[in-house]
Tab-separated table of C-alpha atoms in Angstrom:
chain	number	residue	atom	x	y	z
C	1	MET	CA	-23.195	12.077	10.544
C	2	GLU	CA	-20.915	14.856	11.948
C	3	TRP	CA	-20.003	18.040	10.163
C	4	ILE	CA	-16.675	19.559	11.184
C	5	ARG	CA	-15.707	22.767	10.153
C	6	PRO	CA	-12.606	25.262	10.910
C	7	GLU	CA	-14.231	26.758	13.642
C	8	ASP	CA	-15.075	23.251	15.376
C	9	ALA	CA	-12.661	22.253	18.153
C	10	GLY	CA	-11.938	18.652	16.526
C	11	TYR	CA	-11.208	20.223	13.349
C	12	ASP	CA	-7.330	20.242	13.434
C	13	GLU	CA	-7.311	16.580	14.503
C	14	ALA	CA	-9.713	15.624	11.917
C	15	ARG	CA	-7.922	17.197	9.048
C	16	THR	CA	-4.432	15.522	10.158
C	17	LEU	CA	-2.927	13.093	7.649
C	18	PHE	CA	-0.032	10.402	8.306
C	19	ASN	CA	2.405	12.526	6.103
C	20	ALA	CA	3.179	15.842	7.999
C	21	MET	CA	4.027	17.484	5.010
C	22	ILE	CA	0.261	17.926	4.001
C	23	ASP	CA	-1.550	20.929	5.862
C	24	ARG	CA	-4.710	21.369	4.140
C	25	ARG	CA	-7.870	23.014	5.203
C	26	PRO	CA	-11.041	21.751	3.993
C	27	ALA	CA	-14.238	23.896	4.295
C	28	VAL	CA	-16.073	20.933	5.827
C	29	ILE	CA	-15.182	17.289	6.957
C	30	ALA	CA	-18.217	15.071	6.794
C	31	GLN	CA	-17.657	12.048	9.310
C	32	CYS	CA	-19.698	9.354	7.972
C	33	SER	CA	-20.870	6.140	9.272
C	34	SER	CA	-22.951	4.553	6.624
C	35	ALA	CA	-23.851	4.549	2.850
C	36	ALA	CA	-26.744	7.100	3.798
C	37	ASP	CA	-24.158	9.456	5.166
C	38	ILE	CA	-21.748	9.088	2.062
C	39	ARG	CA	-24.948	10.080	-0.402
C	40	GLU	CA	-25.971	13.089	1.856
C	41	ALA	CA	-22.276	14.521	1.875
C	42	LEU	CA	-21.868	13.649	-1.969
C	43	ALA	CA	-25.073	15.394	-2.540
C	44	TYR	CA	-24.012	18.594	-0.372
C	45	GLY	CA	-20.805	18.707	-2.180
C	46	ARG	CA	-22.213	18.738	-5.362
C	47	GLN	CA	-24.842	21.142	-4.313
C	48	HIS	CA	-22.391	23.719	-3.221
C	49	GLY	CA	-19.621	23.178	-5.975
C	50	LEU	CA	-17.073	21.828	-3.629
C	51	GLU	CA	-14.066	19.728	-4.650
C	52	ILE	CA	-14.067	16.451	-3.118
C	53	ALA	CA	-11.770	14.027	-1.279
C	54	VAL	CA	-12.229	10.941	0.296
C	55	ARG	CA	-10.337	9.731	3.633
C	56	SER	CA	-9.765	6.311	5.285
C	57	GLY	CA	-6.537	5.561	6.545
C	58	GLY	CA	-5.068	9.086	5.662
C	59	HIS	CA	-1.963	7.368	4.366
C	60	SER	CA	-1.700	8.739	0.802
C	61	VAL	CA	1.934	10.300	0.618
C	62	ALA	CA	0.648	12.996	-1.497
C	63	GLY	CA	-2.170	13.876	0.541
C	64	MET	CA	-4.814	12.782	-1.700
C	65	SER	CA	-7.141	12.355	0.718
C	66	MET	CA	-7.362	16.172	1.872
C	67	ASN	CA	-8.062	19.432	0.242
C	68	ASP	CA	-8.037	22.891	0.632
C	69	GLY	CA	-11.371	24.926	0.631
C	70	GLY	CA	-13.455	21.681	-0.412
C	71	LEU	CA	-15.337	18.630	1.277
C	72	VAL	CA	-13.494	15.735	2.611
C	73	ILE	CA	-15.840	12.692	3.167
C	74	ASP	CA	-14.116	10.741	5.949
C	75	VAL	CA	-15.296	7.313	5.972
C	76	ARG	CA	-13.293	6.009	9.276
C	77	GLY	CA	-16.642	5.402	11.044
C	78	LEU	CA	-17.399	2.520	8.777
C	79	LYS	CA	-15.372	-0.220	10.861
C	80	ASP	CA	-17.450	-3.315	10.573
C	81	ILE	CA	-15.872	-6.580	10.131
C	82	THR	CA	-17.093	-9.989	9.891
C	83	VAL	CA	-15.368	-13.041	8.957
C	84	ASP	CA	-16.582	-16.229	8.118
C	85	PRO	CA	-14.219	-19.009	8.812
C	86	GLN	CA	-16.059	-21.786	6.982
C	87	ALA	CA	-16.322	-19.764	3.686
C	88	ARG	CA	-12.739	-18.531	4.457
C	89	THR	CA	-14.096	-14.907	3.643
C	90	ALA	CA	-13.940	-11.618	5.435
C	91	THR	CA	-15.964	-8.568	4.909
C	92	VAL	CA	-14.587	-5.255	6.166
C	93	GLY	CA	-15.691	-1.643	6.397
C	94	GLY	CA	-14.301	1.035	3.809
C	95	GLY	CA	-12.936	2.926	7.009
C	96	ALA	CA	-11.141	0.201	8.740
C	97	THR	CA	-7.299	0.219	9.249
C	98	TRP	CA	-5.389	-3.126	8.266
C	99	GLY	CA	-4.330	-3.554	12.054
C	100	GLU	CA	-8.202	-3.611	13.044
C	101	PHE	CA	-8.949	-6.239	10.248
C	102	ASP	CA	-5.688	-8.277	10.978
C	103	ARG	CA	-6.747	-8.245	14.769
C	104	ALA	CA	-10.350	-9.004	13.962
C	105	ALA	CA	-9.204	-12.162	11.295
C	106	GLN	CA	-6.407	-13.423	13.711
C	107	PRO	CA	-8.801	-15.564	16.190
C	108	TYR	CA	-10.055	-17.354	13.254
C	109	GLY	CA	-6.443	-18.140	12.092
C	110	LEU	CA	-6.873	-16.287	8.746
C	111	ALA	CA	-5.622	-13.303	6.883
C	112	VAL	CA	-4.905	-12.066	3.229
C	113	THR	CA	-2.183	-9.656	1.819
C	114	GLY	CA	-2.194	-6.509	3.650
C	115	GLY	CA	-0.097	-3.534	4.149
C	116	ARG	CA	3.093	-3.546	5.603
C	117	VAL	CA	2.454	-1.186	8.375
C	118	SER	CA	-0.979	-1.918	10.514
C	119	THR	CA	-2.289	1.890	10.090
C	120	THR	CA	-2.879	1.865	6.399
C	121	GLY	CA	-6.625	1.702	5.265
C	122	VAL	CA	-8.052	-1.186	3.794
C	123	SER	CA	-9.964	0.220	1.171
C	124	GLY	CA	-7.121	2.845	-0.348
C	125	PHE	CA	-4.772	-0.059	-0.095
C	126	THR	CA	-6.755	-2.517	-1.846
C	127	LEU	CA	-8.288	-0.382	-4.507
C	128	GLY	CA	-5.224	0.529	-5.400
C	129	GLY	CA	-3.592	-3.027	-6.104
C	130	GLY	CA	-2.615	-3.796	-2.448
C	131	SER	CA	1.008	-4.971	-2.462
C	132	GLY	CA	2.414	-6.536	0.991
C	133	TRP	CA	4.287	-9.137	2.622
C	134	MET	CA	2.582	-12.083	0.850
C	135	ASP	CA	2.541	-11.027	-2.589
C	136	ARG	CA	4.410	-14.134	-3.502
C	137	GLY	CA	1.894	-16.633	-1.801
C	138	TRP	CA	-1.361	-14.753	-1.782
C	139	GLY	CA	-1.244	-12.386	-4.648
C	140	LEU	CA	-1.976	-8.849	-4.197
C	141	ALA	CA	-4.897	-7.611	-2.012
C	142	CYS	CA	-6.670	-6.895	-4.803
C	143	ASP	CA	-6.520	-10.347	-6.526
C	144	ASN	CA	-8.509	-11.511	-3.439
C	145	LEU	CA	-11.528	-9.364	-3.829
C	146	VAL	CA	-14.917	-11.137	-3.913
C	147	SER	CA	-16.882	-7.947	-3.907
C	148	VAL	CA	-17.014	-4.101	-3.332
C	149	ASN	CA	-19.650	-2.058	-2.227
C	150	LEU	CA	-19.731	1.361	-3.158
C	151	VAL	CA	-21.485	4.615	-3.352
C	152	THR	CA	-21.101	6.228	-7.017
C	153	ALA	CA	-20.685	9.888	-7.798
C	154	ALA	CA	-24.557	9.797	-8.765
C	155	GLY	CA	-25.197	8.687	-4.929
C	156	GLU	CA	-26.465	5.555	-6.029
C	157	GLU	CA	-25.285	2.416	-4.013
C	158	ALA	CA	-23.397	-0.125	-6.267
C	159	THR	CA	-22.027	-3.720	-5.866
C	160	ALA	CA	-18.940	-4.982	-7.997
C	161	SER	CA	-18.244	-8.615	-8.347
C	162	ALA	CA	-17.481	-10.995	-11.022
C	163	GLY	CA	-20.962	-11.443	-11.691
C	164	GLU	CA	-22.404	-7.731	-10.893
C	165	ASN	CA	-20.969	-4.522	-12.607
C	166	PRO	CA	-17.915	-6.778	-13.944
C	167	GLU	CA	-16.110	-3.710	-15.716
C	168	LEU	CA	-16.289	-1.795	-12.674
C	169	PHE	CA	-15.136	-4.702	-10.255
C	170	TRP	CA	-12.182	-5.098	-13.044
C	171	ALA	CA	-11.518	-1.334	-12.454
C	172	LEU	CA	-11.356	-1.691	-8.858
C	173	HIS	CA	-8.407	-3.971	-8.971
C	174	GLY	CA	-5.765	-1.384	-8.886
C	175	GLY	CA	-7.866	1.771	-10.596
C	176	GLY	CA	-8.171	3.460	-7.004
C	177	GLY	CA	-10.979	5.671	-5.587
C	178	ASN	CA	-11.875	6.953	-8.981
C	179	PHE	CA	-15.043	5.286	-9.114
C	180	GLY	CA	-17.037	5.643	-5.824
C	181	VAL	CA	-16.314	5.648	-2.219
C	182	ALA	CA	-15.864	1.968	-1.072
C	183	THR	CA	-18.380	1.055	2.022
C	184	SER	CA	-17.151	-2.538	2.198
C	185	LEU	CA	-15.038	-4.899	0.648
C	186	THR	CA	-15.061	-8.920	0.951
C	187	PHE	CA	-11.789	-10.961	0.599
C	188	LYS	CA	-10.810	-14.174	-0.054
C	189	MET	CA	-8.787	-15.273	3.345
C	190	TYR	CA	-6.118	-17.812	3.943
C	191	ASP	CA	-4.987	-19.722	7.057
C	192	VAL	CA	-2.286	-18.275	8.925
C	193	GLY	CA	-2.901	-20.315	12.243
C	194	GLU	CA	-2.005	-18.928	15.732
C	195	GLN	CA	1.706	-18.098	14.996
C	196	VAL	CA	3.780	-17.347	11.999
C	197	LEU	CA	7.649	-17.457	11.725
C	198	CYS	CA	8.483	-13.777	11.203
C	199	GLY	CA	10.635	-11.201	12.303
C	200	LEU	CA	14.052	-9.279	11.235
C	201	MET	CA	17.486	-10.006	10.836
C	202	LEU	CA	20.140	-6.816	10.569
C	203	TRP	CA	23.869	-7.041	9.332
C	204	PRO	CA	26.672	-4.122	9.345
C	205	LEU	CA	26.807	-2.248	5.979
C	206	GLY	CA	30.414	-4.068	5.913
C	207	GLN	CA	28.320	-7.324	5.112
C	208	ALA	CA	25.704	-5.916	2.961
C	209	ARG	CA	27.161	-6.406	-0.537
C	210	ASP	CA	27.606	-9.999	0.140
C	211	VAL	CA	23.988	-10.552	2.101
C	212	ALA	CA	22.396	-8.603	-0.691
C	213	ARG	CA	23.152	-10.584	-3.439
C	214	ALA	CA	22.730	-13.815	-1.497
C	215	TYR	CA	19.220	-12.665	-0.597
C	216	ARG	CA	18.442	-11.719	-4.546
C	217	ASP	CA	19.839	-15.062	-5.584
C	218	PHE	CA	17.656	-16.657	-2.967
C	219	VAL	CA	14.550	-15.263	-3.568
C	220	PRO	CA	13.307	-16.698	-6.896
C	221	ALA	CA	13.494	-20.768	-5.577
C	222	SER	CA	12.158	-19.996	-2.203
C	223	PRO	CA	8.998	-21.204	-1.085
C	224	GLU	CA	6.187	-18.978	-1.840
C	225	ALA	CA	4.781	-19.088	1.646
C	226	LEU	CA	7.983	-16.979	2.758
C	227	GLY	CA	7.336	-13.196	2.535
C	228	SER	CA	10.519	-11.070	2.916
C	229	CYS	CA	12.070	-7.370	2.081
C	230	LEU	CA	15.449	-6.070	2.119
C	231	VAL	CA	15.824	-2.647	3.713
C	232	THR	CA	18.384	-0.265	4.670
C	233	LEU	CA	17.806	1.641	7.581
C	234	ILE	CA	19.565	3.028	10.769
C	235	ALA	CA	19.866	0.356	13.071
C	236	PRO	CA	17.529	1.407	16.270
C	237	PRO	CA	18.545	1.575	20.026
C	238	GLU	CA	16.775	-1.682	20.849
C	239	GLU	CA	18.272	-4.291	23.212
C	240	PHE	CA	18.166	-6.899	20.367
C	241	VAL	CA	20.586	-4.798	18.288
C	242	PRO	CA	24.131	-4.875	19.236
C	243	ALA	CA	25.474	-1.605	20.941
C	244	GLU	CA	28.032	-1.291	18.313
C	245	LEU	CA	25.289	-1.141	15.485
C	246	GLN	CA	22.755	0.873	17.150
C	247	GLY	CA	22.556	4.159	15.283
C	248	LYS	CA	24.316	3.178	12.419
C	249	PRO	CA	23.435	2.245	8.866
C	250	ALA	CA	22.433	-1.243	8.538
C	251	LEU	CA	21.104	-3.749	6.029
C	252	GLY	CA	17.888	-5.500	7.184
C	253	LEU	CA	15.947	-8.414	6.278
C	254	VAL	CA	12.339	-8.936	7.156
C	255	VAL	CA	10.728	-12.200	6.474
C	256	VAL	CA	7.662	-13.903	7.253
C	257	TYR	CA	6.446	-17.603	6.667
C	258	THR	CA	2.785	-18.317	6.670
C	259	GLY	CA	2.807	-21.986	7.147
C	260	ASP	CA	3.941	-24.270	9.916
C	261	PRO	CA	6.820	-22.555	11.909
C	262	GLU	CA	8.864	-25.419	11.768
C	263	GLU	CA	8.831	-25.343	8.175
C	264	GLY	CA	9.672	-21.690	8.384
C	265	ARG	CA	12.607	-22.210	10.388
C	266	GLU	CA	13.923	-24.622	7.751
C	267	ALA	CA	12.833	-21.864	4.868
C	268	VAL	CA	14.864	-19.231	6.518
C	269	ARG	CA	17.963	-21.335	7.252
C	270	PRO	CA	19.961	-20.005	4.020
C	271	LEU	CA	19.437	-16.427	5.300
C	272	ARG	CA	20.554	-17.185	8.950
C	273	SER	CA	23.587	-18.836	7.758
C	274	LEU	CA	24.514	-15.596	6.585
C	275	GLN	CA	25.569	-14.795	10.334
C	276	PRO	CA	23.205	-11.752	11.252
C	277	ALA	CA	24.462	-9.387	13.978
C	278	ALA	CA	20.995	-9.274	14.971
C	279	ASP	CA	17.853	-11.810	14.874
C	280	ILE	CA	14.369	-11.436	16.295
C	281	VAL	CA	12.856	-14.102	13.808
C	282	GLY	CA	10.552	-16.122	15.764
C	283	PRO	CA	7.385	-17.282	16.332
C	284	ARG	CA	4.630	-14.783	16.863
C	285	PRO	CA	0.793	-13.998	15.863
C	286	TYR	CA	0.306	-12.512	12.476
C	287	ALA	CA	-1.374	-9.504	13.637
C	288	ASP	CA	1.280	-8.713	15.937
C	289	PHE	CA	3.895	-8.685	12.926
C	290	GLN	CA	2.070	-6.669	11.024
C	291	CYS	CA	2.427	-4.109	13.550
C	292	MET	CA	6.110	-4.423	13.897
C	293	LEU	CA	7.354	-1.885	11.080
C	294	ASP	CA	4.619	0.903	11.971
C	295	ASP	CA	6.030	4.152	11.956
C	296	ALA	CA	4.728	7.296	14.085
C	297	PRO	CA	2.919	9.688	12.523
C	298	GLY	CA	3.838	13.436	12.373
C	299	GLN	CA	6.813	13.059	10.111
C	300	LEU	CA	7.545	14.472	6.775
C	301	ASN	CA	7.270	11.921	3.894
C	302	TYR	CA	8.134	11.463	0.374
C	303	TRP	CA	8.185	8.363	-1.504
C	304	THR	CA	8.610	6.900	-4.963
C	305	ALA	CA	9.201	3.596	-6.701
C	306	ASP	CA	9.974	1.609	-9.695
C	307	TYR	CA	9.595	-2.077	-11.122
C	308	HIS	CA	12.443	-4.362	-12.143
C	309	ASP	CA	12.250	-7.562	-14.258
C	310	GLU	CA	15.453	-8.550	-12.891
C	311	PHE	CA	18.180	-6.846	-10.305
C	312	PRO	CA	21.870	-7.214	-11.655
C	313	ASP	CA	24.973	-6.468	-9.344
C	314	ALA	CA	24.985	-3.233	-10.750
C	315	ALA	CA	21.321	-2.309	-9.404
C	316	LEU	CA	22.408	-3.645	-5.839
C	317	ASP	CA	25.424	-1.243	-6.001
C	318	VAL	CA	23.079	1.429	-6.735
C	319	PHE	CA	20.556	0.361	-4.185
C	320	LEU	CA	23.299	0.014	-1.293
C	321	ARG	CA	25.035	3.332	-1.999
C	322	PHE	CA	21.958	5.295	-1.445
C	323	GLY	CA	20.955	2.946	1.304
C	324	GLU	CA	24.257	4.007	2.975
C	325	ALA	CA	23.497	7.616	2.480
C	326	LEU	CA	20.028	7.703	4.229
C	327	PRO	CA	18.706	11.435	4.858
C	328	HIS	CA	17.427	10.814	8.107
C	329	GLU	CA	17.343	8.147	10.813
C	330	SER	CA	13.632	7.462	9.970
C	331	SER	CA	14.324	6.932	6.209
C	332	GLN	CA	14.690	3.455	4.620
C	333	MET	CA	15.333	2.110	1.099
C	334	LEU	CA	13.335	-1.139	0.384
C	335	LEU	CA	13.714	-3.733	-2.103
C	336	ALA	CA	10.511	-6.207	-2.267
C	337	PRO	CA	10.249	-9.236	-4.230
C	338	TRP	CA	7.165	-9.747	-6.365
C	339	GLY	CA	6.802	-12.891	-8.748
C	340	GLY	CA	5.238	-15.973	-7.683
C	341	ARG	CA	1.254	-15.721	-7.419
C	342	ALA	CA	1.267	-11.957	-7.816
C	343	GLY	CA	2.930	-12.513	-11.084
C	344	ARG	CA	0.796	-15.216	-12.384
C	345	VAL	CA	-2.364	-13.980	-12.815
C	346	ASP	CA	-3.983	-13.288	-16.102
C	347	PRO	CA	-2.685	-9.992	-17.379
C	348	ALA	CA	-6.590	-9.270	-18.416
C	349	SER	CA	-7.457	-10.006	-15.116
C	350	THR	CA	-6.635	-6.400	-13.573
C	351	PRO	CA	-5.800	-3.092	-14.920
C	352	MET	CA	-2.413	-2.865	-13.425
C	353	ALA	CA	0.607	-3.201	-15.946
C	354	ARG	CA	3.620	-5.048	-15.705
C	355	ARG	CA	2.336	-7.782	-13.162
C	356	THR	CA	5.640	-10.064	-14.249
C	357	ALA	CA	7.820	-7.736	-12.771
C	358	GLN	CA	10.148	-9.520	-10.323
C	359	TRP	CA	11.509	-6.388	-7.919
C	360	ILE	CA	10.333	-3.082	-6.548
C	361	THR	CA	12.702	-0.695	-5.336
C	362	HIS	CA	11.194	1.876	-2.887
C	363	PRO	CA	12.971	4.811	-1.374
C	364	PHE	CA	11.211	6.073	1.583
C	365	ALA	CA	12.621	9.182	2.538
C	366	VAL	CA	11.198	10.128	6.005
C	367	TRP	CA	12.620	13.101	8.052
C	368	GLN	CA	11.352	15.538	10.932
C	369	ASP	CA	13.027	18.933	10.112
C	370	PRO	CA	11.520	21.064	7.251
C	371	ALA	CA	14.850	22.533	6.527
C	372	GLN	CA	16.018	18.954	5.420
C	373	THR	CA	12.890	18.731	2.889
C	374	ALA	CA	15.296	19.404	-0.421
C	375	GLU	CA	17.908	17.208	0.764
C	376	ALA	CA	15.465	14.002	1.566
C	377	ILE	CA	13.412	14.720	-1.778
C	378	GLY	CA	16.644	14.665	-3.801
C	379	TRP	CA	17.792	11.908	-2.236
C	380	ALA	CA	14.814	9.817	-3.327
C	381	LYS	CA	14.754	11.618	-6.662
C	382	GLY	CA	18.525	10.924	-7.033
C	383	PHE	CA	17.768	6.874	-6.818
C	384	ARG	CA	15.064	6.818	-9.456
C	385	ARG	CA	17.531	8.757	-11.481
C	386	ASP	CA	20.478	6.247	-10.971
C	387	ILE	CA	18.247	3.141	-10.840
C	388	ALA	CA	16.562	4.129	-14.230
C	389	PRO	CA	18.531	1.688	-16.285
C	390	TYR	CA	17.755	-1.152	-14.523
C	391	ALA	CA	13.989	-0.270	-14.159
C	392	SER	CA	11.471	-2.169	-16.363
C	393	GLY	CA	8.878	0.797	-16.792
C	394	GLY	CA	5.583	1.016	-15.043
C	395	VAL	CA	5.042	1.668	-11.386
C	396	TYR	CA	2.935	0.635	-8.354
C	397	LEU	CA	1.028	3.993	-7.875
C	398	ASN	CA	0.350	3.537	-3.935
C	399	PHE	CA	4.079	3.713	-3.502
C	400	ILE	CA	4.586	7.090	-4.877
C	401	GLY	CA	2.900	10.462	-4.620
C	402	HIS	CA	1.819	13.020	-7.274
C	403	GLU	CA	4.502	12.298	-10.217
C	404	GLY	CA	2.307	13.265	-13.167
C	405	GLN	CA	0.137	11.621	-15.659
C	406	GLU	CA	2.666	10.315	-17.520
C	407	ARG	CA	3.560	8.147	-14.210
C	408	ILE	CA	-0.149	7.040	-14.312
C	409	MET	CA	-0.360	6.020	-17.456
C	410	ALA	CA	2.923	3.803	-16.839
C	411	ALA	CA	1.132	2.226	-14.511
C	412	PHE	CA	-1.664	1.011	-16.735
C	413	GLY	CA	-0.503	0.934	-20.298
C	414	PRO	CA	-2.339	2.540	-23.174
C	415	GLU	CA	-5.089	-0.247	-23.414
C	416	ASN	CA	-6.005	-0.665	-20.028
C	417	TYR	CA	-5.917	3.125	-19.300
C	418	ALA	CA	-8.109	3.591	-21.901
C	419	ARG	CA	-10.719	1.065	-20.672
C	420	LEU	CA	-10.403	2.569	-17.378
C	421	ALA	CA	-11.218	5.934	-18.577
C	422	ARG	CA	-14.295	4.535	-20.432
C	423	ILE	CA	-15.525	3.051	-17.075
C	424	LYS	CA	-14.824	6.657	-15.319
C	425	ARG	CA	-16.932	8.081	-17.791
C	426	ASP	CA	-19.669	5.700	-17.199
C	427	PHE	CA	-19.629	5.955	-13.299
C	428	ASP	CA	-17.970	9.501	-12.602
C	429	PRO	CA	-18.324	11.450	-15.689
C	430	ASP	CA	-17.807	15.163	-14.102
C	431	ASN	CA	-14.322	13.481	-12.564
C	432	ILE	CA	-15.862	14.192	-9.027
C	433	PHE	CA	-13.589	11.578	-7.330
C	434	ARG	CA	-10.187	13.187	-8.720
C	435	GLY	CA	-8.334	13.464	-5.245
C	436	ASN	CA	-6.664	10.232	-6.388
C	437	GLN	CA	-4.087	9.003	-9.035
C	438	ASN	CA	-6.848	10.418	-11.442
C	439	ILE	CA	-8.219	8.576	-14.355
C	440	LEU	CA	-9.884	11.271	-16.773
C	441	PRO	CA	-13.089	10.309	-17.988
C	442	ALA	CA	-13.240	9.273	-21.698
C	443	ALA	CA	-15.260	11.871	-24.082
C	444	GLY	CA	-18.372	10.738	-25.119
C	445	GLU	CA	-21.802	9.779	-23.371
C	446	PRO	CA	-21.964	7.408	-20.221
C	447	VAL	CA	-23.311	4.279	-21.148
C	448	GLU	CA	-26.258	2.370	-19.272
C	449	THR	CA	-24.510	0.604	-16.565
C	450	GLU	CA	-26.585	-2.330	-15.513
C	451	GLY	CA	-26.733	-3.271	-12.066
C	452	ALA	CA	-25.567	0.039	-10.852
C	453	ILE	CA	-28.823	0.728	-8.916
C	454	ALA	CA	-29.573	1.586	-5.340
C	455	HIS	CA	-30.202	-1.259	-2.948
């Protein structure tokens, strides 16, 4: 393990996160490469009364994986990835990114629902639920967990699975990093073969209303093997984009079909019939597709989100109105479908409320000049205000920053939150792990947690 302090040469690099709005200075960063390192770091933090944050991919938009004056447990050294093609499972270290995981699984033609960009950390993404391109076909990432190994607040190594610490396992299906530091996660995997049909289509905003309506009406009956997302963006200056569209607001449609590419061509045919101005949908390895929308780090970010049970024309009008007024060329407005397998899980199997939501809106404010901060955040908040009549309540917490305890409660609902609070009390009664969408420990004494023992 390496301890990095403010006077050390690598300190600034070690504390840098994806969101450039976050500029925090911890007292010490513990770069860990084993569960033993994590135990040692936790003991040090508790001995010295330091606030503790856990850093993996560093994609928390609110900077929850960094703090001021405390200890950061950096688990990026835990990157071991093992794929079992016969069992169709994979075990991945808690410090790996989705790009690393997808690259390791690609030679076996296997994958699982992952982040929409490759630089997101596997553990934080999954423990927060894990919404990606293949929600409708494969469910969320957390729905595909077989087990999680973690180090608890007490410094014990524990395994959570359906048969071992089942209450803790339930909590890790969306309850975030409230219960320990994940050292490895084991997933059920799915076939993607050597290539999938995937890519991007673009239309000028003059066609956006008709295309958006057609897409909304198309999704519910579309194959669940087809992942997609509607997005407004500034068309990039790329060769595949017509010159007259480059640098202008456009409507985009991202698609990926995780079956036979020929079947995929038939699946997207109704969308291609809408005559996109640009179309780079074609066969490519799934791991390559997962990198297509990667954003460069170093930009300022503010995100928020809402669930929707339906998305009427009036909601589409709000979506497009704000999509035409992006605050910066890097900003985007996303409309992602849920439904399918993501909505068919037993409601009692995860703490996440409103799993039957059909859509998620996700204003993705990204900008570079700090002088534009008020405008960019105001744009995202303005969209939430105007879309509120069409929202169904609840929220996917990985898509938002610090928006208050009320939003955390809405993500789980009162009964699930109370259950999470009891599990939090049992595994982290002192709320050591509070650098997250925090669940407050329930009152009362922790109960004995059978199976949560060192191994």
